[in-house]
Coordinates of C-alpha atoms in Angstrom, one line a residue:
X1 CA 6.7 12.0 -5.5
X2 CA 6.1 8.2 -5.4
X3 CA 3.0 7.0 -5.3
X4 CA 1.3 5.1 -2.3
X5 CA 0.2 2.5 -4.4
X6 CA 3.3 1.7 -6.4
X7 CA 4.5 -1.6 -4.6
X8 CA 0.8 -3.4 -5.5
X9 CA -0.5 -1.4 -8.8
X10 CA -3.0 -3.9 -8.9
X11 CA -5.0 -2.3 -5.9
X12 CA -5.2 0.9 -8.5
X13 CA -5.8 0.8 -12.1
X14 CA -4.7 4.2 -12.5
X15 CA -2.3 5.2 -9.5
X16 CA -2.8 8.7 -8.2
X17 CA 0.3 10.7 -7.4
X18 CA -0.9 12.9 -3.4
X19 CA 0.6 16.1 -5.4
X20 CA -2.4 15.5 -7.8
X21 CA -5.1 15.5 -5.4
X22 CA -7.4 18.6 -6.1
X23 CA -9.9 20.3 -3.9
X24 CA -12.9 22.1 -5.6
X25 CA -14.4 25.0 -3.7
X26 CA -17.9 24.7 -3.4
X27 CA -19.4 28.2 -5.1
X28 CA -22.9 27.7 -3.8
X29 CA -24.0 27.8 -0.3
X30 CA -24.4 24.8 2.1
X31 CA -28.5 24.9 2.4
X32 CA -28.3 24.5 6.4
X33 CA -31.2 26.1 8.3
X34 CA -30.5 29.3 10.3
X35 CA -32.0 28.3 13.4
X36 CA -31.2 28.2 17.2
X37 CA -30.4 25.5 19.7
X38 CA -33.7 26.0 21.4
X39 CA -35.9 25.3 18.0
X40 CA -33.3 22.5 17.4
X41 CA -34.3 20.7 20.5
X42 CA -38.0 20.9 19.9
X43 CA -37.5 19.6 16.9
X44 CA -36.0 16.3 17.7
X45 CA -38.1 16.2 20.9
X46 CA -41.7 16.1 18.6
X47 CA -39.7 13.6 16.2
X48 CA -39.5 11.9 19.2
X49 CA -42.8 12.4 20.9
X50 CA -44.4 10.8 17.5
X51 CA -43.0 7.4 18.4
X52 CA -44.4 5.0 20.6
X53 CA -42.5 3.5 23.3
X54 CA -43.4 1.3 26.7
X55 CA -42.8 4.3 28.8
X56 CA -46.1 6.1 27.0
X57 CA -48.3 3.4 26.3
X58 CA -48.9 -0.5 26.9
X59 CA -46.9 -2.7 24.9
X60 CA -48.7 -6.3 24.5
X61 CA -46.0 -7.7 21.5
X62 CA -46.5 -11.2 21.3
X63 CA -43.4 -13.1 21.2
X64 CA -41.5 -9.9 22.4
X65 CA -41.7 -9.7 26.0
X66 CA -41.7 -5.6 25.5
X67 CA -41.3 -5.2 29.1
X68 CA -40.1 -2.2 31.0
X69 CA -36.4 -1.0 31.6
X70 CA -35.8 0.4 34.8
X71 CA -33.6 3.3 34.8
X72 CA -30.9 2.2 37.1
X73 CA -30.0 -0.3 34.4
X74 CA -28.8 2.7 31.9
X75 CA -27.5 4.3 35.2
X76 CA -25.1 1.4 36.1
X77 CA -24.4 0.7 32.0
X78 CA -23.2 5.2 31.9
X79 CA -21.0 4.8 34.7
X80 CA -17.7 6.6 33.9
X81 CA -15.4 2.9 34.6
X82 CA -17.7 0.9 32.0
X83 CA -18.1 3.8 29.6
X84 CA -14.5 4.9 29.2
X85 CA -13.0 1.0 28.9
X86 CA -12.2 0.2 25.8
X87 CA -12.3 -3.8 24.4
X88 CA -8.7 -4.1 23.3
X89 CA -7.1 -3.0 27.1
X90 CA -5.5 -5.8 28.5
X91 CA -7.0 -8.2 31.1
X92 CA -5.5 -7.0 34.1
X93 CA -6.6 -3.5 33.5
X94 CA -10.4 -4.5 33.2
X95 CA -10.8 -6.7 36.0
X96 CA -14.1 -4.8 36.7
X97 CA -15.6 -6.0 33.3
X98 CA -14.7 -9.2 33.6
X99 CA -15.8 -9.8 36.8
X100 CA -18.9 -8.7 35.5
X101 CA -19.6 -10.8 32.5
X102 CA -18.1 -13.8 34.3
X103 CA -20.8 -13.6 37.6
X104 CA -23.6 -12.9 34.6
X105 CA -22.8 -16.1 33.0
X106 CA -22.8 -18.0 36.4
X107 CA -26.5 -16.3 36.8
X108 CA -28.3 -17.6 33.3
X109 CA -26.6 -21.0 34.2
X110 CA -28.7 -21.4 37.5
X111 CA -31.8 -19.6 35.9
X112 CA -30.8 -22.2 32.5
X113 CA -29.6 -25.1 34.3
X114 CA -27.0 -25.1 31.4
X115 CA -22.9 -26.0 32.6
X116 CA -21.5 -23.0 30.0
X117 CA -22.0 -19.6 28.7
X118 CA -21.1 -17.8 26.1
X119 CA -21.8 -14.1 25.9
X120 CA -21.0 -13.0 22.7
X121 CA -23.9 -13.2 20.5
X122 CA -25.4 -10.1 19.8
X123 CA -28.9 -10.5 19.3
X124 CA -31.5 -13.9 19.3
X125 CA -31.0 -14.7 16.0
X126 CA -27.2 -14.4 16.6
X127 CA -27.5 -16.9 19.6
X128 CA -29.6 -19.4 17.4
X129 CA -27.3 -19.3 14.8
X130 CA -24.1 -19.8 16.8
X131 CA -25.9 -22.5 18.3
X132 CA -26.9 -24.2 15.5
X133 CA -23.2 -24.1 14.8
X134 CA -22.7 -25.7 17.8
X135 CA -24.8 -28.0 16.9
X136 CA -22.6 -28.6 13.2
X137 CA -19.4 -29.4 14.8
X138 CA -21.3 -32.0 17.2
X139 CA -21.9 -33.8 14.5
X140 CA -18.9 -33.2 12.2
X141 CA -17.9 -36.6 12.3
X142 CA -21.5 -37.7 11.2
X143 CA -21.9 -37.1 8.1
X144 CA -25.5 -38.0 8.2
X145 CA -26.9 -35.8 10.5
X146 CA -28.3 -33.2 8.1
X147 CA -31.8 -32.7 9.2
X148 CA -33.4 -30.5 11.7
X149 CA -36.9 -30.6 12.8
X150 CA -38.6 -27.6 13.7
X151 CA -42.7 -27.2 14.7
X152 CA -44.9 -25.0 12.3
X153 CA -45.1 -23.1 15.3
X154 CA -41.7 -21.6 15.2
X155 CA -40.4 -18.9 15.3
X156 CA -39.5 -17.2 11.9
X157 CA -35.6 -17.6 12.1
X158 CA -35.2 -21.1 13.6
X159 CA -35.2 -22.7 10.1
X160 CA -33.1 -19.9 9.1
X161 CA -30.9 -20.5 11.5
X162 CA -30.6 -24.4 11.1
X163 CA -30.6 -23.8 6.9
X164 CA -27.4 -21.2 7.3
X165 CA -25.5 -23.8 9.0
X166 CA -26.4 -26.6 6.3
X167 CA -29.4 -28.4 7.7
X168 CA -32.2 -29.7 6.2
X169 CA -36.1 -28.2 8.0
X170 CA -38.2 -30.5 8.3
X171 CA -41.6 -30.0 9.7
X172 CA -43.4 -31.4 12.7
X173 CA -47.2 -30.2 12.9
X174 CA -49.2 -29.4 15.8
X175 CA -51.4 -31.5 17.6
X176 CA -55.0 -30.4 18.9
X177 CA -53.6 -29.0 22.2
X178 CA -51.0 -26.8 20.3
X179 CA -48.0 -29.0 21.2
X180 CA -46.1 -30.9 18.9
X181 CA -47.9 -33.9 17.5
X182 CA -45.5 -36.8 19.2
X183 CA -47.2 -39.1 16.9
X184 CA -46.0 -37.5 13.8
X185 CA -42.1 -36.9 15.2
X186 CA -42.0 -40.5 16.5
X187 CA -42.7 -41.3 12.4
X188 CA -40.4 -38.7 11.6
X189 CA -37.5 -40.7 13.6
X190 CA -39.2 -44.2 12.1
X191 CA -38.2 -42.8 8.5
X192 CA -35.2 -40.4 9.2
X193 CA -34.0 -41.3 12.8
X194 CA -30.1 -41.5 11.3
X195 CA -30.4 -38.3 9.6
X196 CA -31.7 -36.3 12.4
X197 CA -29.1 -33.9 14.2
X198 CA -32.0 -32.0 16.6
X199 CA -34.9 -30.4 17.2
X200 CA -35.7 -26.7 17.8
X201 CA -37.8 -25.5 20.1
X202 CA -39.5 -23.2 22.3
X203 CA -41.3 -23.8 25.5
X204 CA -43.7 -22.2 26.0
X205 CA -44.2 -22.5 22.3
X206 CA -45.5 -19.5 20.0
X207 CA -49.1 -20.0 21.2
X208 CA -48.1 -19.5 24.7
X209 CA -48.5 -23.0 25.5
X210 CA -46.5 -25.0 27.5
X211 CA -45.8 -28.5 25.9
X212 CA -47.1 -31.1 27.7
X213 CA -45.1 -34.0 26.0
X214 CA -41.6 -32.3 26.4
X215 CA -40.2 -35.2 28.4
X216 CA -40.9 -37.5 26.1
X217 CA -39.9 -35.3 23.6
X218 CA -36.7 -35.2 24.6
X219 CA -36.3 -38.7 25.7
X220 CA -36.9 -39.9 21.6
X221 CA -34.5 -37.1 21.2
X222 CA -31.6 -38.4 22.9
X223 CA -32.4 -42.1 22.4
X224 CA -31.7 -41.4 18.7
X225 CA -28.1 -39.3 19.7
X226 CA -29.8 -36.0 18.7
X227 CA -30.0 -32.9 20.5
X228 CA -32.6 -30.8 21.7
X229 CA -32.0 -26.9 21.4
X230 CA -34.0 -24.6 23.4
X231 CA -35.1 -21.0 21.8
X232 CA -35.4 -19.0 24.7
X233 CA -37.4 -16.1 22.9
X234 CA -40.1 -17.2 25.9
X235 CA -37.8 -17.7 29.1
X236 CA -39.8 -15.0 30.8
X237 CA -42.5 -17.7 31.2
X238 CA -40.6 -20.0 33.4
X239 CA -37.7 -18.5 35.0
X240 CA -37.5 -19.8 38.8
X241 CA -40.0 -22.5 37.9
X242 CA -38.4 -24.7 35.4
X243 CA -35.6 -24.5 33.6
X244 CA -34.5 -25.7 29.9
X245 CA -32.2 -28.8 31.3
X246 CA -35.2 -30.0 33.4
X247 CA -37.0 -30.6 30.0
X248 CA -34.2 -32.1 28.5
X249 CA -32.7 -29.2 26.5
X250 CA -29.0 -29.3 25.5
X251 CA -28.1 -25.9 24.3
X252 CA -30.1 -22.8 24.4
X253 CA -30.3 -19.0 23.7
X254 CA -31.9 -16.4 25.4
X255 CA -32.4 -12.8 24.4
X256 CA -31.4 -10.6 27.2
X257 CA -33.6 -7.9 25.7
X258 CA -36.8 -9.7 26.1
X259 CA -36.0 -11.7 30.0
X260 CA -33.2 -9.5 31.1
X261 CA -35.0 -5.9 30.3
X262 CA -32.3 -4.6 28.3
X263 CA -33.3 -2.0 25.5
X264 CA -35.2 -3.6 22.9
X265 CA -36.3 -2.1 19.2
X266 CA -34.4 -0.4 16.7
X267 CA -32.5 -2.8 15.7
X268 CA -30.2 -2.9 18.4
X269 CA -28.5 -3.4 20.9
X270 CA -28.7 -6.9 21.8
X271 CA -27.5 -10.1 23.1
X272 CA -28.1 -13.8 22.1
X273 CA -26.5 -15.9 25.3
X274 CA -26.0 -19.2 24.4
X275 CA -25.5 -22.1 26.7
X276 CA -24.8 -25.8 26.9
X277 CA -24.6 -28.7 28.5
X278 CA -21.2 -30.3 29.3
X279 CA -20.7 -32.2 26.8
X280 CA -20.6 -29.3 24.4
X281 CA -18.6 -27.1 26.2
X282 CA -15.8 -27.5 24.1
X283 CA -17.6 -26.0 21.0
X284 CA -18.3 -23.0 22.9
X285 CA -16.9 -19.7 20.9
X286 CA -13.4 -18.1 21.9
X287 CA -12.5 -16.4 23.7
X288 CA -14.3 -17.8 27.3
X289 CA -14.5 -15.9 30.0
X290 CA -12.5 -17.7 33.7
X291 CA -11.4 -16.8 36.7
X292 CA -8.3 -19.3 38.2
X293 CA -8.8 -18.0 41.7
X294 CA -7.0 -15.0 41.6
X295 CA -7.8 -13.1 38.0
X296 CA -10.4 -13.0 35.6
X297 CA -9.0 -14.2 32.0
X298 CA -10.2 -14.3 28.1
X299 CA -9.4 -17.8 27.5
X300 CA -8.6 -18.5 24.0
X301 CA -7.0 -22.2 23.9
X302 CA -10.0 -23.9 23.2
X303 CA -8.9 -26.3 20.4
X304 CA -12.1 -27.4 19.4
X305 CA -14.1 -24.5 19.4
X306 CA -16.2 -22.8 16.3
X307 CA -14.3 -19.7 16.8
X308 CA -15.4 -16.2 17.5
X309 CA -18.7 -15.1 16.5
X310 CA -18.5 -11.4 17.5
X311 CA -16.2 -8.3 17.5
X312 CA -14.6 -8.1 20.6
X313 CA -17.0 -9.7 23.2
X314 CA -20.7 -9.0 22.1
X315 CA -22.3 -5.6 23.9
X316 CA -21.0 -5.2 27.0
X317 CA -22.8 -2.4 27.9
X318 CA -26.3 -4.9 26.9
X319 CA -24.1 -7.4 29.9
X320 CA -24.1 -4.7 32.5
X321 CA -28.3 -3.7 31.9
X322 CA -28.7 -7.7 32.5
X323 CA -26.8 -8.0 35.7
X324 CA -28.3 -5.1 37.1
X325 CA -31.7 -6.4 36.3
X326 CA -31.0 -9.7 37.7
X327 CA -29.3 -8.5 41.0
X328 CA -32.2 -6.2 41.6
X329 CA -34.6 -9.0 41.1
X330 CA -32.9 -11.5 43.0
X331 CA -35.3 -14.6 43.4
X332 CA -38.3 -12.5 42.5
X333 CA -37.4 -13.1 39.0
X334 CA -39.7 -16.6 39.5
X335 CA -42.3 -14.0 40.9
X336 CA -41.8 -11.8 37.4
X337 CA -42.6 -15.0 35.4
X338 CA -45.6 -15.6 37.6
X339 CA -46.9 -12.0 37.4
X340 CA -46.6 -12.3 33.1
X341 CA -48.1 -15.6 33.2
X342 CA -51.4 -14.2 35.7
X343 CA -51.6 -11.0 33.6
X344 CA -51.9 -13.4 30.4
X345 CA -54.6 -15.6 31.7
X346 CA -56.7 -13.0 33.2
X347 CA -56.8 -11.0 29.7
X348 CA -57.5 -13.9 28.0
X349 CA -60.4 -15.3 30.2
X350 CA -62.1 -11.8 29.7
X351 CA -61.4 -11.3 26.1
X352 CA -62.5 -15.1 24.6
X353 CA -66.5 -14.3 25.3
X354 CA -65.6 -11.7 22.0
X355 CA -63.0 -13.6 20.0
X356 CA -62.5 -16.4 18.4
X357 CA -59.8 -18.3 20.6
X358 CA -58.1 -21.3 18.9
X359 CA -56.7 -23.3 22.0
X360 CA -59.5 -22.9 25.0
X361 CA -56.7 -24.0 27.5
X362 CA -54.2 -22.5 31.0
X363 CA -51.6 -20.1 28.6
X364 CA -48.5 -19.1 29.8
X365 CA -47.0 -15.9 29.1
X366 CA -48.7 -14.9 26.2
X367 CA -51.7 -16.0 24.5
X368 CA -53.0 -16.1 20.9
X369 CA -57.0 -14.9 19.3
X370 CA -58.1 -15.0 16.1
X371 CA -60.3 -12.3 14.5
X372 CA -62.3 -14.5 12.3
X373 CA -65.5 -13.7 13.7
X374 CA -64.7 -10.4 13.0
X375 CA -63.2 -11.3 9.3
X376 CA -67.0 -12.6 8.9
X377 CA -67.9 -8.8 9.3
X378 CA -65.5 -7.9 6.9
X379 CA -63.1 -6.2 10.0
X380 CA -59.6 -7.7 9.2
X381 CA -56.9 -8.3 12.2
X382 CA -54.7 -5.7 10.9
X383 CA -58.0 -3.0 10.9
X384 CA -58.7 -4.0 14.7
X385 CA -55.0 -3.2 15.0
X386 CA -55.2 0.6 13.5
X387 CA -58.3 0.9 15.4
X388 CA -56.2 0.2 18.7
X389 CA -53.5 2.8 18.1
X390 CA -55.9 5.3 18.5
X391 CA -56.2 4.6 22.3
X392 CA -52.6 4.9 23.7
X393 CA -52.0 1.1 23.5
X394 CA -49.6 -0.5 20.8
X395 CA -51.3 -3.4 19.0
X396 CA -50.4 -6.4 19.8
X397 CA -48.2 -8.9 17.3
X398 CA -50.6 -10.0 14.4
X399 CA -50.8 -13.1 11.8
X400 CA -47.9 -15.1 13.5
X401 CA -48.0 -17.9 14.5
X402 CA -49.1 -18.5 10.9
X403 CA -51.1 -21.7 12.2
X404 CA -53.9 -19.4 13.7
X405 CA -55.5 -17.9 10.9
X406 CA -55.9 -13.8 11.3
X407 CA -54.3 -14.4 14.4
X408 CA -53.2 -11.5 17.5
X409 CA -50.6 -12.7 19.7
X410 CA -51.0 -10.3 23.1
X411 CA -48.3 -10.7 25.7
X412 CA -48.9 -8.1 28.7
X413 CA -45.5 -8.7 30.3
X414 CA -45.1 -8.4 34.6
X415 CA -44.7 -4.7 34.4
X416 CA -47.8 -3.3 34.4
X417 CA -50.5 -3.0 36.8
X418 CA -53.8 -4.2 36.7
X419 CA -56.2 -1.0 35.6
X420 CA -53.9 -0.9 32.9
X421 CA -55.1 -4.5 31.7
X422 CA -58.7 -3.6 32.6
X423 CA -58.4 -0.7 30.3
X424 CA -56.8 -3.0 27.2
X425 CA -59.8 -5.4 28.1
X426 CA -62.6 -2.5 27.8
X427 CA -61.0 -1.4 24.4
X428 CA -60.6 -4.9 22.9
X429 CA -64.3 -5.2 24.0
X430 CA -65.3 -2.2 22.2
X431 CA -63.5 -2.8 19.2
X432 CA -64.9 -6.0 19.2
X433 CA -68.5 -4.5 19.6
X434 CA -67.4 -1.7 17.2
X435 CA -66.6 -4.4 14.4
X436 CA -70.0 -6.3 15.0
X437 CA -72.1 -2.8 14.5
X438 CA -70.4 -0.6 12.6
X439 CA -67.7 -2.5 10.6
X440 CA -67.6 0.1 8.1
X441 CA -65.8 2.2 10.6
X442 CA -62.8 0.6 10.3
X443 CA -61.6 1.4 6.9
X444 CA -60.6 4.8 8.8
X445 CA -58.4 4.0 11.6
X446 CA -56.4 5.0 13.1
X447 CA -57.1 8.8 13.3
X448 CA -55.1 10.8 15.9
X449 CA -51.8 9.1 15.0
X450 CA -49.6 11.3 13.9
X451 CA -49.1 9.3 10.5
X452 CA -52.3 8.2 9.5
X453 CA -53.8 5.7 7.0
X454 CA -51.3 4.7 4.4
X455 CA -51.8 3.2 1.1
X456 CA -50.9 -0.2 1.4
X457 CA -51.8 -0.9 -1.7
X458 CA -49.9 1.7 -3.6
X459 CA -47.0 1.1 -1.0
X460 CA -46.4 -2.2 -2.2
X461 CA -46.9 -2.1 -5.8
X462 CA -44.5 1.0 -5.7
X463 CA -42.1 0.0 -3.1
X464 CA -39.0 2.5 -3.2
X465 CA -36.6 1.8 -0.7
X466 CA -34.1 4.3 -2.7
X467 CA -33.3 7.4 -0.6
X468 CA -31.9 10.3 -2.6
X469 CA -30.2 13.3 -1.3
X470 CA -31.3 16.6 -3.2
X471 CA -28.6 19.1 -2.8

């Protein structure tokens, strides 16, 4: 018998002949457990009661817009139609589909102000860094452009982002109002104007704030032939009331899992939109999504485009959670940004009598405290963050931004109702009283968690991130 292998030996150092193939038979026995269906289900059920999720608890993740799914978006994304099609079948046998993802794009350009969509990044980090890419074959032709400015208020995988498609970072503090310091980018431009592709951004930035100078950000921006990319990791701020064009923003992403209410943890699923202005429509990946009239198309003679970015077309079933959301909403998704923005203010206005809070000022979304007067009591941000798992409440993002020093970012979303925020108030107050009378408390928490204080210490001096399997 010939080998499979024999026309390239050089896939094979030794080539197998399929009449040499042996099977052992195992002697010992498979160590399964004997149990039943029922004990099988209560065991994956108290795996899964030991996690905390937004439908048992409140959820204030800075920067994460943890907001709640409503159910009828996994109803519409299980229905059989969507569930059964398969990415490869033709376009005129998933008209449905197509329909779909093309009226989603024409929705985030109205709520963007952006001419173009692209679907098919799958997550934010995705979306930034087929923007940035974007970006890149702007400015092929300028071989200068290599630098990208990004605030020290960031978020972690901008300069990541900009770095993977061969930029330069370069940093723009923050001024006493926790906007960018226009000063210190108009010197920036003085000294590297030529160099300078964009700048990345987020508005409202990291702190929450909204940045005041963002018009005449983006008016040094384009002045110089740069662009201005928007992160839109805090769209749920503004949605309805301004939009990223209005400030001056040439491409953005958004992260349908924070605005859109699409599942959000576990590392997926997700999806990074991007979209442009016109001028950069051409860049956008293949293939597009159109419609000439009559059918829905994947279009993929776009000559100057990067290419494709996903497999297939991004996470469809992530598309069809968005579109729900959005048709549900309707024009109440301005009302959804205002209800985040008054639940973020009204937490903040009762909590800054017992924390330190850095920028005294109208936040938007989210807001950021720092725990150094606790610190001075020896009570650390991270132990006021055990302390609050033990009441039902996840703790909120902590040190990030890394300008606020022991900082907790708390973001209460639209979602929930107001004795829910009164009850997140009494327990920051008590914590906050806690750490003032009895700081020595604290090396304890949390306590009724089902896993419960770990040795960080020991953890990372011994990391193992090995797993073995013992047969």
């Amino acid at each position: 018998m010939k080998t499979i292998f024999e026309k390239n030996k050089n896939l094979h150092s030794k080539p197998f002949l399929c009449e040499e193939i042996k099977f052992n038979k195992r002697i010992t026995p498979l160590n399964l457990p004997d149990t039943t269906e029922l004990e099988v289900m209560r065991h994956y059920k108290e795996l899964s009661d030991r996690n905390f999720c937004i439908e048992k608890g409140f959820y204030p993740l800075g920067s994460c817009t943890m907001k709640y799914n409503p159910r009828a978006n996994e109803a519409a994304a299980r229905l059989d139609d969507f569930l059964n099609l398969h990415p490869l079948q033709d376009d005129k046998d998933c008209q449905g589909a197509l329909e779909l993802m093309y009226d989603l794009e024409q929705a985030l350009k109205i709520i963007t102000g952006m001419d173009a969509i692209t679907l098919q990044p799958c997550a934010g980090a995705h979306g930034e860094f087929c923007a940035m890419n974007i970006v890149k074959k702007y400015f092929e032709k300028d071989k200068k452009r290599k630098k990208v400015i990004i605030p020290d208020n960031a978020h972690g995988t901008n300069p990541m982002s900009a770095k993977m498609n061969g930029f330069e970072c370069v940093e723009v503090k923050s001024d006493q109002n926790g906007g960018v310091d226009f000063e210190r980018l108009k010197e920036l431009f003085n000294t590297n104007g030529e160099e300078i592709a964009a700048i990345m951004m987020t508005n409202p930035n990291t702190l929450g704030l909204f940045d005041e100078n963002i018009l005449q950000i983006s008016e040094l921006m384009h002045k110089n032939g740069s662009l201005l990319y928007y992160d839109g990791a805090n769209l749920n701020a503004v949605m309805g009331h301004t939009n990223p064009r209005l400030m001056g923003f040439d491409i953005v992403h958004l992260n349908l899992h924070k605005t859109f209410s699409t599942p959000h943890g576990g590392g997926g699923p997700g999806a990074g939109p991007v979209g442009v202005i016109k001028e950069l429509e051409p860049y956008l990946p293949v293939p597009t999504i159109e419609f000439d009239g009559e059918k829905y198309f994947r279009n993929y003679d776009k000559k100057h485009s990067i290419g494709k970015v996903s497999t297939f077309y991004g996470n469809f079933s992530v598309f069809i959670r968005a579109y729900t959301y959005i048709l549900m909403m309707g024009n109440n998704l301005k009302n959804a940004s205002s209800d985040a923005v008054l639940a973020a203010n009204y937490i903040k206005e009762k909590l800054k009598k017992y924390f330190k809070l850095p920028y005294d000022r109208t936040c938007m979304h989210e807001f950021v405290l720092s725990g150094d007067l606790q610190k001075e009591k020896g009570v650390s941000t991270l132990m006021m963050a055990k302390r609050l798992m033990d009441s039902n409440c996840h703790p909120p993002t902590v040190y990030f931004p890394l300008i606020v020093h022991e900082a907790m970012m708390i973001e209460p979303c639209e979602s929930e109702t107001k004795e829910v925020l009164d009850n997140f108030i009494q327990t920051m107050i008590e914590i906050a009283r806690e750490a003032q009378n009895e700081p020595e408390k604290f090396g304890e928490y949390p306590l009724t968690t089902p896993v419960l204080k770990a040795d960080e210490t020991l953890a990372a001096r011994h990391l193992n991130t090995k797993y073995e399997f013992n047969n």
